[in-house]
mmCIF file of C-alpha atoms and ligand atoms in Angstrom:
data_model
loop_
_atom_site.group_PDB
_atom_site.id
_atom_site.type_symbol
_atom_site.label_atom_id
_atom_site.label_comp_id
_atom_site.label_asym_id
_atom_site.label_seq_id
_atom_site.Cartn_x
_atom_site.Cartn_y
_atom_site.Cartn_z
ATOM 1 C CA UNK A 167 35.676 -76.987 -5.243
ATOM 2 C CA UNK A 168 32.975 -77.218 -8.076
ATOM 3 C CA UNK A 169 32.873 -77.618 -10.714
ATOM 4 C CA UNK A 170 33.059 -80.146 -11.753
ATOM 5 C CA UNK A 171 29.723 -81.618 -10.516
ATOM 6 C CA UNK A 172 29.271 -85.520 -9.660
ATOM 7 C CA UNK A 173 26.625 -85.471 -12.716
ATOM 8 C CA UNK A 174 29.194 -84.727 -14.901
ATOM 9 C CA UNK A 175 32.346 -85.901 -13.398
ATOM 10 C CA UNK A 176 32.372 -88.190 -10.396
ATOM 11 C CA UNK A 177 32.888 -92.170 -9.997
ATOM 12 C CA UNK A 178 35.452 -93.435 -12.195
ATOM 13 C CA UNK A 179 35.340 -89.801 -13.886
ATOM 14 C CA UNK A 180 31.631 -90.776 -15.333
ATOM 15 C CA UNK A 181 28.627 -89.059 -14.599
ATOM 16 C CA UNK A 182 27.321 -90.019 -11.237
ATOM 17 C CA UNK A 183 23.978 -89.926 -9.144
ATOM 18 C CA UNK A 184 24.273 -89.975 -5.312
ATOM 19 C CA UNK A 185 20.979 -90.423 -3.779
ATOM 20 C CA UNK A 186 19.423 -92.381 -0.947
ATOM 21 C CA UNK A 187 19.733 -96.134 -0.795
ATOM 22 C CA UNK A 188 16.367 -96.262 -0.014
ATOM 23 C CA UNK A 189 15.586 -94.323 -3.091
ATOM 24 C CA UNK A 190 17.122 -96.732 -5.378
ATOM 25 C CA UNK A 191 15.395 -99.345 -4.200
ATOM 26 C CA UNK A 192 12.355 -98.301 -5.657
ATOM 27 C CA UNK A 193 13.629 -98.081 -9.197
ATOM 28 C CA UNK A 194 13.661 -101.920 -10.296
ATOM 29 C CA UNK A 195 9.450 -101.618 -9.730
ATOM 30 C CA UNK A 196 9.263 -98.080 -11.550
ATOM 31 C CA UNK A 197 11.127 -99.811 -14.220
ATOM 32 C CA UNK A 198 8.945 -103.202 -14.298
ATOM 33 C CA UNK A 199 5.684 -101.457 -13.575
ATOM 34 C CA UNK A 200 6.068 -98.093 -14.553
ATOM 35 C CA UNK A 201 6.123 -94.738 -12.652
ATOM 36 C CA UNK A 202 2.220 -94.367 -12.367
ATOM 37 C CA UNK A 203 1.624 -97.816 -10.572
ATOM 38 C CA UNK A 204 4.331 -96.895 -8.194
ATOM 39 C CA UNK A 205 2.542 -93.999 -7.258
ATOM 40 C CA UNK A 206 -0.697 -95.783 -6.831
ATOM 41 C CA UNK A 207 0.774 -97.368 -4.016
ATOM 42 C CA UNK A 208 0.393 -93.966 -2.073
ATOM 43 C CA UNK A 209 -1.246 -90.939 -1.195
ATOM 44 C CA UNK A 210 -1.680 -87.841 -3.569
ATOM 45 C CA UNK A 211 0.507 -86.284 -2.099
ATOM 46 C CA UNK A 212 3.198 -88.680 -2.167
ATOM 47 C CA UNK A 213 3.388 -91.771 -4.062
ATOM 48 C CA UNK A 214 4.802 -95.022 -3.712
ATOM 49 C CA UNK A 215 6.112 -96.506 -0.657
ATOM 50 C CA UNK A 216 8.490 -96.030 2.619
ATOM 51 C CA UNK A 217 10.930 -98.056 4.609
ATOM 52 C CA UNK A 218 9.897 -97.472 8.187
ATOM 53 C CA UNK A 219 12.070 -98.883 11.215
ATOM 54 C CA UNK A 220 9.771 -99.629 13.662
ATOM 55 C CA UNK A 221 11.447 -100.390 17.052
ATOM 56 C CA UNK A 222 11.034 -100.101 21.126
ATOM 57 C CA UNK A 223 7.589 -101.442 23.336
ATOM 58 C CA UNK A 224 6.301 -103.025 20.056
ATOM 59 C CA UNK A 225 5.901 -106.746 19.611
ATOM 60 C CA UNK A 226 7.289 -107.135 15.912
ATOM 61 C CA UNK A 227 10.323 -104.771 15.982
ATOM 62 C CA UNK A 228 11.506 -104.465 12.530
ATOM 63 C CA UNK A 229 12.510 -102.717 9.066
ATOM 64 C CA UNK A 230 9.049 -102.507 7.084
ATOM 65 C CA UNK A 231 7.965 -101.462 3.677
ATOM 66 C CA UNK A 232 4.810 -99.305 3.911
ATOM 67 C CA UNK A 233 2.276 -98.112 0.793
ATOM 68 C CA UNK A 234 2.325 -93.970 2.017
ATOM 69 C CA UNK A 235 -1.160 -93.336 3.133
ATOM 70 C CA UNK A 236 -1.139 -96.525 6.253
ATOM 71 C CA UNK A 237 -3.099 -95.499 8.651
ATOM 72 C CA UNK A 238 -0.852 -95.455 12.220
ATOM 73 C CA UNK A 239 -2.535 -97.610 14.212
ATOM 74 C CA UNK A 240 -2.262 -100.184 11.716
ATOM 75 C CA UNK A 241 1.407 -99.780 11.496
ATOM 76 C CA UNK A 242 1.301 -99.859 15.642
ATOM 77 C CA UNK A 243 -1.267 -103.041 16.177
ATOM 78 C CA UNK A 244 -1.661 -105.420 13.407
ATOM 79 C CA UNK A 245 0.152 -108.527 13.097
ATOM 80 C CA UNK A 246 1.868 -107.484 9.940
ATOM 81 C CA UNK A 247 3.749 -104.834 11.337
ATOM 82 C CA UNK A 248 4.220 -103.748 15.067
ATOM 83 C CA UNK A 249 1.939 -106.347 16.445
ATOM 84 C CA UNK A 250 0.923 -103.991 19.549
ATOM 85 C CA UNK A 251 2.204 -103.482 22.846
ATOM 86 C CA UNK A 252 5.120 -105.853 23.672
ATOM 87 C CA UNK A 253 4.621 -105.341 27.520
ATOM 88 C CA UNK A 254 1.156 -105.856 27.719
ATOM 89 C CA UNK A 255 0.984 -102.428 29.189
ATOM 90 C CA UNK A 256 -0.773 -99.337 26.991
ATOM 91 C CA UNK A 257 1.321 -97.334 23.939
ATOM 92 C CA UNK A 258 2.081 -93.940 25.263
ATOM 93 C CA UNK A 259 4.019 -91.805 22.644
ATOM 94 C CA UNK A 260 5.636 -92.102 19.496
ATOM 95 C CA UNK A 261 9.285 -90.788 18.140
ATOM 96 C CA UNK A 262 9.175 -89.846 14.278
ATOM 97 C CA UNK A 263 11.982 -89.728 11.975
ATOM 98 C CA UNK A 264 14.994 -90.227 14.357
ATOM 99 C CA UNK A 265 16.286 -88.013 17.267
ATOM 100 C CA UNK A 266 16.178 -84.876 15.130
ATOM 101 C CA UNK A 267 12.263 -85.502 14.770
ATOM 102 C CA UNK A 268 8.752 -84.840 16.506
ATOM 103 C CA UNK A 269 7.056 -86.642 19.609
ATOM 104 C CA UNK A 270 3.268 -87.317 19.598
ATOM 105 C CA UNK A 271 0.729 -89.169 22.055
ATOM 106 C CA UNK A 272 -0.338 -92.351 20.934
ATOM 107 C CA UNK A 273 -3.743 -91.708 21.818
ATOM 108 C CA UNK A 274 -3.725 -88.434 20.083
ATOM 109 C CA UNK A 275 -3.220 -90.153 16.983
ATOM 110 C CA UNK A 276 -6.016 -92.515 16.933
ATOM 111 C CA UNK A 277 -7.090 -91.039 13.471
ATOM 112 C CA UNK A 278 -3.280 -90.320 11.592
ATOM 113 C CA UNK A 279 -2.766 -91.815 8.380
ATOM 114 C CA UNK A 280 1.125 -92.172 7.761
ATOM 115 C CA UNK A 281 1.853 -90.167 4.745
ATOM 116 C CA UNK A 282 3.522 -87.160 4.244
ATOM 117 C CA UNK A 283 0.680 -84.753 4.246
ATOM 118 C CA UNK A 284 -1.359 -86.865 7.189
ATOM 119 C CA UNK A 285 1.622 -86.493 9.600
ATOM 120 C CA UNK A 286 2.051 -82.923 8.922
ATOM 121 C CA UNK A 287 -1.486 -82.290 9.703
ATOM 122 C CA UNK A 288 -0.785 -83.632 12.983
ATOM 123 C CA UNK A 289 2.303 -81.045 13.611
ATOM 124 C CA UNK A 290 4.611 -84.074 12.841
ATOM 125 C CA UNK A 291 6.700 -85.532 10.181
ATOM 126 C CA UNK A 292 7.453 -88.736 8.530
ATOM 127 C CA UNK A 293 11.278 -87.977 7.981
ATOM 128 C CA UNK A 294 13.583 -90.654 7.945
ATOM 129 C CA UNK A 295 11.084 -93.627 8.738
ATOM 130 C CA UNK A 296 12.472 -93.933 12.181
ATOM 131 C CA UNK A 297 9.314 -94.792 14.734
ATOM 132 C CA UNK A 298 10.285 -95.256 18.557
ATOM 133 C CA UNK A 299 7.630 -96.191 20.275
ATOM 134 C CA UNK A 300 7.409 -96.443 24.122
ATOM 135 C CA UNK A 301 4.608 -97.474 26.539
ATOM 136 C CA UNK A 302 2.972 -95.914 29.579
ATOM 137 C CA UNK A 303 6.075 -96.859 31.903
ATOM 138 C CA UNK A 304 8.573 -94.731 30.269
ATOM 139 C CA UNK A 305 8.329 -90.994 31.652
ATOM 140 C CA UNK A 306 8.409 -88.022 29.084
ATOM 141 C CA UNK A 307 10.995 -86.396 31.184
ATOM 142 C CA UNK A 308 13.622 -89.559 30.959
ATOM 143 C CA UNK A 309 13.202 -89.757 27.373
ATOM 144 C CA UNK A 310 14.013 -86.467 26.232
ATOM 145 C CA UNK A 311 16.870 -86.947 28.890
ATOM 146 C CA UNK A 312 18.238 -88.915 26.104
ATOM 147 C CA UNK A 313 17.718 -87.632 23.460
ATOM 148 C CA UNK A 314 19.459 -84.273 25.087
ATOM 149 C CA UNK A 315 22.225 -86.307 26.146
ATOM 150 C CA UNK A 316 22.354 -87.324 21.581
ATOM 151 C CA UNK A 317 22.588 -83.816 20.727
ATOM 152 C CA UNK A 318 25.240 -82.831 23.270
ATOM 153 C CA UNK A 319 27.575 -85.395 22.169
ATOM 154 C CA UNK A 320 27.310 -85.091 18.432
ATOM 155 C CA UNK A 321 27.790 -81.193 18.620
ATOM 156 C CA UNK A 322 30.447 -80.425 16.923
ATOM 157 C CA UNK A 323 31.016 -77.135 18.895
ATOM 158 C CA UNK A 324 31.869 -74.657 16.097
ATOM 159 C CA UNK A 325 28.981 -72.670 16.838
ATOM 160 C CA UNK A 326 28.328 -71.138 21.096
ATOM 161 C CA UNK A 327 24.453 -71.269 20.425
ATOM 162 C CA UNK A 328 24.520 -75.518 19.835
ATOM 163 C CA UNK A 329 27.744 -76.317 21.799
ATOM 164 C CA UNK A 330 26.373 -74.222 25.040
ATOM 165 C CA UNK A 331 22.938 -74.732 24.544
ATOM 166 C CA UNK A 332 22.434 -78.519 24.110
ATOM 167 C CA UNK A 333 24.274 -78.802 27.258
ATOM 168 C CA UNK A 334 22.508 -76.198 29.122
ATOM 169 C CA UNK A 335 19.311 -78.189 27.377
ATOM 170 C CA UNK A 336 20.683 -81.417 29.182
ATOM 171 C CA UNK A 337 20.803 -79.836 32.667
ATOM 172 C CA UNK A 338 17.899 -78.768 32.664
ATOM 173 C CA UNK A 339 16.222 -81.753 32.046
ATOM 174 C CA UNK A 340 18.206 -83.233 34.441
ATOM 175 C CA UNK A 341 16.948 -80.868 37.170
ATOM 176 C CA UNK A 342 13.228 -81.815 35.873
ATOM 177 C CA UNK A 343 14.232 -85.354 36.177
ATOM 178 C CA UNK A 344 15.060 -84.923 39.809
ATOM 179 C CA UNK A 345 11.695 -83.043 40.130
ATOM 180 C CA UNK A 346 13.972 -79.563 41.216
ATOM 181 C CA UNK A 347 12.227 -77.203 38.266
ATOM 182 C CA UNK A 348 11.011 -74.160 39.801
ATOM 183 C CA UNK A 349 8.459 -71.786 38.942
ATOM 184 C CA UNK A 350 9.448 -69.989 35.583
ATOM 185 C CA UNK A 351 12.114 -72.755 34.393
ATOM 186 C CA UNK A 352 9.503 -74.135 31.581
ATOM 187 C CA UNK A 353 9.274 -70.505 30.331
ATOM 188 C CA UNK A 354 13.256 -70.336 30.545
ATOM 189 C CA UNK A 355 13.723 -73.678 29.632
ATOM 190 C CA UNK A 356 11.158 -73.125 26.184
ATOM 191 C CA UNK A 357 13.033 -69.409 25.594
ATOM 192 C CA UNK A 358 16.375 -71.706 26.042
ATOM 193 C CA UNK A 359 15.027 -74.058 23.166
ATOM 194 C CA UNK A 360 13.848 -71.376 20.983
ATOM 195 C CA UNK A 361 17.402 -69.459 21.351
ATOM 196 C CA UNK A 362 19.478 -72.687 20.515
ATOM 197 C CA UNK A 363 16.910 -73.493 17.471
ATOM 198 C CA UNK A 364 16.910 -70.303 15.738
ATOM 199 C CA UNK A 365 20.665 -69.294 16.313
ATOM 200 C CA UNK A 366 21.937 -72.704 15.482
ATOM 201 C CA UNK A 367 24.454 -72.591 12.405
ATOM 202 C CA UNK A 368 23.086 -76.006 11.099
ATOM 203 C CA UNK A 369 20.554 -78.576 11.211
ATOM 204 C CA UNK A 370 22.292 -80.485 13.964
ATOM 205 C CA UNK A 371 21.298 -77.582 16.321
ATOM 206 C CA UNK A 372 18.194 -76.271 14.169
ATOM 207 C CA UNK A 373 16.760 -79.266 15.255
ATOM 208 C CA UNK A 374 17.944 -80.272 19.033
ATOM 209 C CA UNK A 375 14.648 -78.920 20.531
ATOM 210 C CA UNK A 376 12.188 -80.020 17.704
ATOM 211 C CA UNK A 377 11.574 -83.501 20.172
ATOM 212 C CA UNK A 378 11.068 -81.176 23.472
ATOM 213 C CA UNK A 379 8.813 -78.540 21.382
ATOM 214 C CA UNK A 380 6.684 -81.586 20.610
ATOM 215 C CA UNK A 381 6.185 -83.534 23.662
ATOM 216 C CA UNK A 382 6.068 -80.283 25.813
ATOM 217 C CA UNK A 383 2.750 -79.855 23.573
ATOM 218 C CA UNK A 384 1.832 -83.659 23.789
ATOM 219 C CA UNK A 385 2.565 -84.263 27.656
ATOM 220 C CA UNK A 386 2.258 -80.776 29.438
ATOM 221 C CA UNK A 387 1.444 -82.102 32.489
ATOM 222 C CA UNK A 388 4.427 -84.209 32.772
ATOM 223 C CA UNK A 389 6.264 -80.691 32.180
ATOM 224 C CA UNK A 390 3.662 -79.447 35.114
ATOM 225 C CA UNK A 391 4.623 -82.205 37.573
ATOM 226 C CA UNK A 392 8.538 -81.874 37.577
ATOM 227 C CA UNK A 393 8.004 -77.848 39.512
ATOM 228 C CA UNK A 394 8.833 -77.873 43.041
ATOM 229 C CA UNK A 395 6.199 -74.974 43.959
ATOM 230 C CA UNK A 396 7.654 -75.055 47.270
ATOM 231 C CA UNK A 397 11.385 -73.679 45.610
ATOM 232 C CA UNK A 398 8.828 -70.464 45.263
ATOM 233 C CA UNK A 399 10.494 -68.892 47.891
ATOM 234 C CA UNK A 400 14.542 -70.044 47.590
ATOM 235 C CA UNK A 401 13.760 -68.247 43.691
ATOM 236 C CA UNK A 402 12.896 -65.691 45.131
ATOM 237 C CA UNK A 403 15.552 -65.041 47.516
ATOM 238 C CA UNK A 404 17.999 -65.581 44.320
ATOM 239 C CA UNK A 405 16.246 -63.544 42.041
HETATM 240 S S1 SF4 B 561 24.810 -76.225 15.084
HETATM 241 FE FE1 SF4 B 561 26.044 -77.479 13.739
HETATM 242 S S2 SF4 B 561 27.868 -76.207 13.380
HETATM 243 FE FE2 SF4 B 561 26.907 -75.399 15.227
HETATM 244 S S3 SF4 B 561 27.946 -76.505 16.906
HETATM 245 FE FE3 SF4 B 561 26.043 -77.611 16.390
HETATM 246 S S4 SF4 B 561 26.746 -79.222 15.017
HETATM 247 FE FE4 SF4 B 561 28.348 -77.651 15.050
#
């Protein structure tokens, strides 16, 4: 019940700020070198710097402090971050900001500069630093597989939009995985996504489809392949 606030009553009854680790971090060199050199580090739009956590086909997985305003394919190839492509095989797509975050193709993104603004321009988002990134082996299909698979656990279930629908979400990539879609599932399966994101009581479900939305619009041929044209008729039976 509030009040009282944490800024006026919280640890040990003092006033207390609860923020981000990540944004504490950054006070010691805003104290040293003051607030404006800080933000020289970045973009305009958004000063200073970011922890990323770069992991998957990269060479140099690892936790990295960026200056906002990187370009991508610096954080993807040079030796001082990712290194490149640990398999020797091509960089296919990219996962921003965690699970709950956007997909984009790797060679879509030739020009991106990582900063808030740059990312958005591309339709995606820097969120929190998280960047998966897989090569040319890993199907679109199998990794949203996945990622469906996240959501469905970690629904809580309070709300029949999220606790039906991410599960409904998994099936049906599981169907596309086994390359049983028929004609008119992508149009259910994107009216399925769009029902579970805007009836969703909270972020959790809000954002279950934002991954699919993205990769559906990075990859649509992978969407494309997974219809069995020749289920044309068995739909049409059931129908
Ligand atoms: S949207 Fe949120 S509240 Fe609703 S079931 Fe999912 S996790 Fe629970």
């Amino acid at each position: 019940m509030k009040p009282p606030h944490l800024a006026d009553v919280g640890l040990y009854l003092k006033p207390t700020l609860v923020n981000n680790v990540e944004s504490y971090a950054c006070v010691p060199y805003i104290l040293r070198y003051g607030g404006e050199a800080f933000k020289s580090l970045g973009t305009q739009d958004g000063g200073g710097t970011k922890l990323i956590c770069l992991t998957g086909h990269v060479k140099n997985r690892g936790l990295y402090e960026v200056n906002l305003g990187t370009p991508l394919q610096e954080i993807l190839y040079s030796e001082e971050y990712g290194g490149g492509s640990s398999t020797g095989r091509p960089l296919k797509f990219i996962h921003f900001g965690g699970q709950s975050g956007p997909i984009g193709s790797v060679d879509q993104l030739e020009d991106c500069i990582y900063s808030y603004d740059g990312m958005w321009d591309e339709g995606l988002s820097v969120g929190s630093g998280a960047i998966v990134v897989m090569d040319d082996s890993v199907s679109i299909i199998d990794y949203l597989t996945q990622v469906a698979a996240f959501f469905a656990h970690e629904s809580c279930g309070k709300c029949t939009p999220c606790r039906i629908g991410t599960l409904r979400i998994l099936e049906m990539l599981e169907k596309f995985q086994q390359g049983m879609g028929m004609p008119g599932d992508i149009e259910r399966f994107h009216a399925m996504l769009t029902h579970v994101t805007q009836l969703s009581a909270c972020g959790l479900g809000q954002s279950a489809s934002t991954a699919i939305f993205s990769a559906m619009q990075a990859f649509p041929e992978e969407f494309e392949q997974v219809i069995d044209t020749k289920a044309e008729k068995v739909q049409e039976v059931m129908w």
